[in-house]
Coordinates of N, CA and C in Angstrom, one line a residue:
X1 N 0.8 -1.2 0.0 CA 0.0 0.0 0.0 C 0.9 1.3 0.0
X2 N 2.0 1.3 0.8 CA 2.9 2.4 0.7 C 4.1 2.0 -0.1
X3 N 4.5 2.9 -1.0 CA 5.6 2.6 -1.9 C 6.4 3.9 -2.2
X4 N 7.6 3.7 -2.7 CA 8.4 4.8 -3.1 C 8.0 5.2 -4.5
X5 N 7.8 6.5 -4.7 CA 7.4 7.0 -6.0 C 8.6 7.0 -6.9
X6 N 8.2 6.8 -8.2 CA 9.2 6.9 -9.3 C 9.0 8.2 -10.0
X7 N 9.9 8.5 -10.8 CA 9.8 9.7 -11.7 C 8.6 9.6 -12.6
X8 N 8.2 8.4 -12.9 CA 7.0 8.2 -13.8 C 5.7 8.6 -13.1
X9 N 5.8 8.7 -11.7 CA 4.6 9.0 -11.0 C 4.6 10.5 -10.6
X10 N 5.4 11.3 -11.2 CA 5.5 12.7 -10.9 C 4.2 13.5 -10.9
X11 N 3.3 13.1 -11.9 CA 2.0 13.8 -11.9 C 1.1 13.5 -10.7
X12 N 1.2 12.3 -10.2 CA 0.5 12.0 -8.9 C 1.1 12.7 -7.7
X13 N 2.4 12.8 -7.7 CA 3.0 13.5 -6.6 C 2.6 15.0 -6.7
X14 N 2.6 15.6 -7.9 CA 2.3 17.0 -8.1 C 0.8 17.2 -7.7
X15 N -0.1 16.3 -8.1 CA -1.5 16.5 -7.7 C -1.7 16.6 -6.2
X16 N -1.0 15.7 -5.5 CA -1.1 15.7 -4.0 C -0.5 16.9 -3.4
X17 N 0.7 17.3 -3.9 CA 1.3 18.5 -3.3 C 0.5 19.8 -3.6
X18 N -0.1 19.9 -4.8 CA -0.9 21.0 -5.1 C -2.1 21.0 -4.2
X19 N -2.7 19.9 -4.0 CA -3.9 19.8 -3.1 C -3.6 20.2 -1.7
X20 N -2.4 19.8 -1.2 CA -2.0 20.1 0.1 C -1.9 21.6 0.3
X21 N -1.1 22.2 -0.6 CA -0.9 23.7 -0.4 C -2.2 24.4 -0.6
X22 N -3.0 24.0 -1.6 CA -4.3 24.6 -1.8 C -5.2 24.5 -0.6
X23 N -5.2 23.4 0.0 CA -6.1 23.2 1.2 C -5.7 24.2 2.3
X24 N -4.4 24.5 2.5 CA -4.0 25.3 3.5 C -3.7 26.8 3.1
X25 N -4.3 27.1 1.9 CA -4.1 28.5 1.3 C -2.7 28.9 1.2
X26 N -1.8 28.0 0.8 CA -0.4 28.3 0.6 C -0.1 28.3 -0.9
X27 N 0.9 29.0 -1.3 CA 1.3 29.2 -2.7 C 1.6 27.8 -3.3
X28 N 1.1 27.6 -4.5 CA 1.5 26.4 -5.3 C 1.7 26.9 -6.7
X29 N 2.8 26.4 -7.3 CA 3.1 26.8 -8.7 C 2.1 26.1 -9.7
X30 N 1.3 25.2 -9.2 CA 0.4 24.5 -10.1 C 0.9 23.1 -10.4
X31 N 0.0 22.2 -10.8 CA 0.3 20.8 -11.1 C 1.3 20.7 -12.2
X32 N 1.2 21.4 -13.3 CA 2.1 21.3 -14.4 C 3.6 21.5 -14.0
X33 N 3.8 22.6 -13.3 CA 5.2 23.0 -12.9 C 5.7 22.0 -11.8
X34 N 4.8 21.6 -10.9 CA 5.2 20.6 -9.8 C 5.5 19.3 -10.5
X35 N 4.8 18.9 -11.5 CA 5.1 17.6 -12.2 C 6.5 17.7 -12.8
X36 N 6.8 18.8 -13.4 CA 8.2 18.9 -14.0 C 9.3 18.8 -12.9
X37 N 9.0 19.5 -11.8 CA 10.0 19.5 -10.7 C 10.1 18.1 -10.1
X38 N 9.0 17.5 -9.8 CA 8.9 16.2 -9.2 C 9.7 15.2 -10.0
X39 N 9.4 15.2 -11.3 CA 10.0 14.3 -12.2 C 11.6 14.4 -12.1
X40 N 12.1 15.6 -12.1 CA 13.5 15.8 -12.1 C 14.1 15.5 -10.7
X41 N 13.4 16.0 -9.6 CA 14.0 15.7 -8.3 C 13.9 14.3 -7.9
X42 N 12.8 13.6 -8.2 CA 12.8 12.1 -7.9 C 13.8 11.4 -8.8
X43 N 13.8 11.7 -10.1 CA 14.7 11.0 -11.0 C 16.2 11.2 -10.6
X44 N 16.5 12.4 -10.1 CA 17.9 12.6 -9.7 C 18.2 12.2 -8.2
X45 N 17.2 11.7 -7.6 CA 17.2 11.2 -6.2 C 17.6 12.4 -5.2
X46 N 17.1 13.6 -5.6 CA 17.2 14.7 -4.7 C 16.2 14.7 -3.6
X47 N 15.1 14.1 -3.9 CA 14.0 13.9 -2.9 C 13.6 12.4 -2.9
X48 N 13.1 11.9 -1.8 CA 12.4 10.6 -1.8 C 11.0 10.9 -1.4
X49 N 10.1 10.3 -2.2 CA 8.7 10.5 -2.0 C 8.0 9.1 -1.8
X50 N 7.2 9.0 -0.8 CA 6.5 7.8 -0.5 C 5.0 8.2 -0.8
X51 N 4.3 7.2 -1.5 CA 2.9 7.4 -1.8 C 2.1 6.3 -1.1
X52 N 0.9 6.6 -0.7 CA 0.0 5.6 -0.1 C -1.2 5.5 -1.0
X53 N -1.6 4.2 -1.3 CA -2.8 3.9 -2.1 C -2.5 3.7 -3.5
X54 N -3.3 2.8 -4.1 CA -3.1 2.5 -5.5 C -3.4 3.7 -6.4
X55 N -4.5 4.4 -6.0 CA -4.7 5.7 -6.6 C -4.4 6.7 -5.5
X56 N -3.1 7.1 -5.5 CA -2.5 7.8 -4.3 C -3.4 8.9 -3.7
X57 N -3.5 8.8 -2.3 CA -4.3 9.8 -1.6 C -3.4 10.4 -0.4
X58 N -2.2 10.0 -0.4 CA -1.3 10.5 0.6 C 0.2 10.5 0.2
X59 N 0.9 11.4 0.8 CA 2.3 11.6 0.3 C 3.2 11.9 1.5
X60 N 4.4 11.4 1.5 CA 5.5 11.9 2.4 C 6.7 12.2 1.5
X61 N 7.2 13.4 1.7 CA 8.4 13.8 1.0 C 9.6 14.0 1.9
X62 N 10.7 13.4 1.6 CA 11.9 13.4 2.5 C 13.1 13.9 1.7
X63 N 14.0 14.6 2.4 CA 15.3 14.9 1.9 C 16.3 14.4 2.9
X64 N 17.5 14.1 2.4 CA 18.6 13.6 3.3 C 19.8 14.4 3.1
X65 N 20.5 14.7 4.2 CA 21.7 15.5 4.2 C 22.8 14.8 5.0
X66 N 24.0 15.0 4.5 CA 25.2 14.4 5.3 C 25.2 15.2 6.6
X67 N 25.7 14.5 7.6 CA 25.8 15.0 9.0 C 27.2 15.3 9.4
X68 N 27.4 16.4 10.0 CA 28.7 16.7 10.6 C 28.9 16.0 11.9
X69 N 27.8 15.6 12.6 CA 27.8 15.2 13.9 C 27.8 13.6 14.0
X70 N 27.7 13.0 12.9 CA 27.7 11.5 13.0 C 28.1 11.0 11.6
X71 N 28.4 9.7 11.5 CA 28.7 9.1 10.2 C 27.4 8.9 9.4
X72 N 26.3 9.0 10.0 CA 25.0 8.9 9.3 C 24.6 10.1 8.6
X73 N 23.4 10.2 8.2 CA 22.8 11.4 7.6 C 21.7 11.9 8.5
X74 N 21.1 13.0 8.1 CA 20.0 13.6 8.7 C 18.8 13.6 7.7
X75 N 17.7 13.3 8.2 CA 16.5 13.3 7.3 C 15.6 14.5 7.7
X76 N 15.0 15.1 6.7 CA 14.0 16.1 6.9 C 12.7 15.8 6.2
X77 N 11.6 15.7 6.9 CA 10.3 15.4 6.4 C 9.7 16.7 5.9
X78 N 9.8 16.9 4.6 CA 9.3 18.2 4.0 C 7.8 18.3 4.0
X79 N 7.2 17.2 3.6 CA 5.7 17.2 3.4 C 5.1 15.9 3.9
X80 N 4.0 15.9 4.6 CA 3.2 14.8 4.9 C 1.7 15.2 4.7
X81 N 1.0 14.5 3.9 CA -0.3 14.9 3.5 C -1.2 13.6 3.3
X82 N -2.4 13.7 3.8 CA -3.4 12.7 3.5 C -4.6 13.5 3.1
X83 N -5.2 13.1 1.9 CA -6.4 13.7 1.4 C -7.5 13.7 2.5
X84 N -8.3 14.8 2.6 CA -9.3 14.9 3.6 C -10.2 13.7 3.8
X85 N -10.7 13.2 2.6 CA -11.6 12.1 2.7 C -11.1 10.8 3.3
X86 N -9.7 10.7 3.5 CA -9.1 9.5 4.0 C -8.5 9.7 5.4
X87 N -8.7 10.9 6.0 CA -8.2 11.2 7.3 C -9.0 10.4 8.4
X88 N -8.4 10.2 9.5 CA -9.0 9.5 10.6 C -9.0 8.0 10.5
X89 N -8.2 7.5 9.6 CA -8.1 6.0 9.4 C -6.8 5.5 9.9
X90 N -5.9 6.3 10.4 CA -4.6 5.9 10.8 C -3.6 5.9 9.7
X91 N -4.0 6.4 8.5 CA -3.1 6.3 7.4 C -2.0 7.3 7.4
X92 N -2.2 8.5 8.1 CA -1.1 9.5 8.3 C 0.0 8.9 9.2
X93 N -0.4 8.2 10.2 CA 0.5 7.5 11.1 C 1.3 6.4 10.3
X94 N 0.6 5.7 9.5 CA 1.3 4.6 8.8 C 2.3 5.2 7.8
X95 N 1.9 6.3 7.2 CA 2.8 7.0 6.2 C 4.0 7.6 7.0
X96 N 3.8 8.2 8.1 CA 4.9 8.7 9.0 C 5.8 7.6 9.4
X97 N 5.3 6.5 9.9 CA 6.1 5.4 10.3 C 6.9 4.8 9.1
X98 N 6.3 4.8 7.9 CA 7.1 4.3 6.8 C 8.2 5.3 6.4
X99 N 7.9 6.6 6.6 CA 9.0 7.6 6.3 C 10.1 7.4 7.3
X100 N 9.8 7.2 8.5 CA 10.9 7.0 9.6 C 11.6 5.8 9.3
X101 N 11.0 4.7 8.9 CA 11.7 3.4 8.6 C 12.6 3.6 7.4
X102 N 12.1 4.3 6.4 CA 12.9 4.6 5.2 C 14.1 5.4 5.6
X103 N 14.0 6.4 6.4 CA 15.1 7.2 6.9 C 16.1 6.4 7.6
X104 N 15.6 5.4 8.5 CA 16.6 4.5 9.2 C 17.3 3.7 8.2
X105 N 16.6 3.1 7.2 CA 17.3 2.3 6.2 C 18.3 3.1 5.4
X106 N 18.1 4.4 5.2 CA 19.1 5.2 4.5 C 20.2 5.7 5.4
X107 N 20.2 5.3 6.7 CA 21.3 5.6 7.6 C 21.1 6.9 8.4
X108 N 19.9 7.5 8.3 CA 19.7 8.7 9.1 C 19.7 8.5 10.6
X109 N 20.3 9.4 11.3 CA 20.4 9.3 12.7 C 19.2 10.0 13.4
X110 N 18.6 11.0 12.7 CA 17.5 11.7 13.2 C 16.6 12.2 12.1
X111 N 15.4 12.6 12.4 CA 14.5 13.1 11.4 C 13.8 14.4 12.0
X112 N 13.8 15.4 11.2 CA 13.2 16.7 11.6 C 12.0 17.1 10.7
X113 N 11.2 18.0 11.2 CA 10.1 18.5 10.4 C 9.7 19.8 11.0
X114 N 8.9 20.6 10.2 CA 8.2 21.8 10.7 C 6.7 21.6 10.4
X115 N 5.9 22.2 11.3 CA 4.5 22.3 11.0 C 3.9 23.5 11.7
X116 N 2.8 23.9 11.3 CA 2.1 25.1 11.8 C 1.6 24.8 13.2
X117 N 1.6 25.8 14.0 CA 1.1 25.6 15.4 C -0.4 25.5 15.4
X118 N -1.1 25.9 14.4 CA -2.5 25.7 14.4 C -3.0 24.4 13.7
X119 N -2.1 23.6 13.2 CA -2.4 22.3 12.6 C -2.4 21.3 13.8
X120 N -3.5 21.3 14.6 CA -3.5 20.5 15.8 C -3.5 19.0 15.5
X121 N -4.0 18.6 14.4 CA -4.0 17.2 14.0 C -2.5 16.7 13.8
X122 N -1.8 17.5 13.0 CA -0.4 17.2 12.8 C 0.4 17.2 14.0
X123 N 0.2 18.2 14.9 CA 0.9 18.3 16.2 C 0.7 17.0 17.0
X124 N -0.6 16.6 17.1 CA -0.9 15.4 17.9 C -0.2 14.2 17.3
X125 N -0.2 14.1 15.9 CA 0.4 12.9 15.3 C 1.9 12.9 15.6
X126 N 2.6 14.0 15.4 CA 4.0 14.0 15.5 C 4.4 13.8 17.0
X127 N 3.7 14.4 17.9 CA 4.0 14.2 19.3 C 3.7 12.8 19.8
X128 N 2.7 12.2 19.3 CA 2.4 10.8 19.7 C 3.4 9.8 19.0
X129 N 4.0 10.3 18.0 CA 5.1 9.4 17.3 C 6.4 9.6 17.9
X130 N 6.5 10.5 19.0 CA 7.8 10.7 19.7 C 8.6 11.9 19.3
X131 N 8.1 12.7 18.4 CA 8.8 13.9 18.0 C 8.7 14.9 19.2
X132 N 9.8 15.7 19.4 CA 9.9 16.7 20.4 C 9.8 18.1 19.8
X133 N 8.9 18.9 20.4 CA 8.8 20.3 20.0 C 10.0 21.0 20.6
X134 N 11.0 21.3 19.8 CA 12.2 22.0 20.3 C 11.9 23.4 20.8
X135 N 10.8 24.0 20.4 CA 10.4 25.3 20.9 C 9.9 25.3 22.3
X136 N 9.4 24.2 22.7 CA 8.8 24.1 24.0 C 9.5 23.3 25.0
X137 N 10.8 23.0 24.7 CA 11.6 22.1 25.7 C 11.9 22.8 27.0
X138 N 11.6 22.2 28.1 CA 11.9 22.9 29.4 C 13.4 22.8 29.7
X139 N 14.2 22.0 29.1 CA 15.6 21.8 29.4 C 16.6 22.5 28.6
X140 N 16.1 23.5 27.8 CA 17.0 24.2 26.9 C 16.4 25.5 26.4
X141 N 17.1 26.2 25.6 CA 16.6 27.4 25.0 C 15.5 27.2 24.0
X142 N 14.7 28.1 23.8 CA 13.6 28.0 22.8 C 14.3 28.1 21.4
X143 N 14.0 27.1 20.5 CA 14.6 27.1 19.2 C 13.6 27.7 18.2
X144 N 14.0 28.5 17.3 CA 13.2 29.2 16.4 C 13.5 28.9 15.0
X145 N 12.6 28.9 14.1 CA 12.8 28.6 12.7 C 12.6 29.9 11.9
X146 N 13.6 30.3 11.2 CA 13.5 31.6 10.4 C 13.6 31.2 8.9
X147 N 13.0 32.1 8.1 CA 12.9 31.9 6.7 C 13.0 33.2 6.0
X148 N 13.6 33.3 4.8 CA 13.7 34.5 4.0 C 13.7 34.2 2.6
X149 N 13.0 34.9 1.8 CA 13.1 34.8 0.3 C 14.4 35.4 -0.2
X150 N 15.0 34.8 -1.2 CA 16.2 35.2 -1.7 C 16.0 35.8 -3.1

């Protein structure tokens, strides 16, 4: 049910990414441009995309980076999305666990992600899966995420 996407599935990847950003009123360059980018990035193994469903209704997108702190790599979960009609079935958790397992298999020592503080369903999922909110840790300074257009 969960599989690694190939470059030939770029249109499915694009459709899900476009739906994700559209649902949350975030910018999307559109399915056509996303398809081009997904085909290239998946084909060049710049990103790893996991899909769930024969007619995909969920996606996890990962990037891997060499680590200065260990011989392994670091994984970053860029996107995790389940179409609204399939939520509440435990499929987001299954996709998250598959992404973590794939990261372990690739030698990642840890996995990070960002999410919006108002996405309470995502917060609950990540915290129940053992992720730690670095901004709210009582044993250290508050960590902040900054972003800037270039």
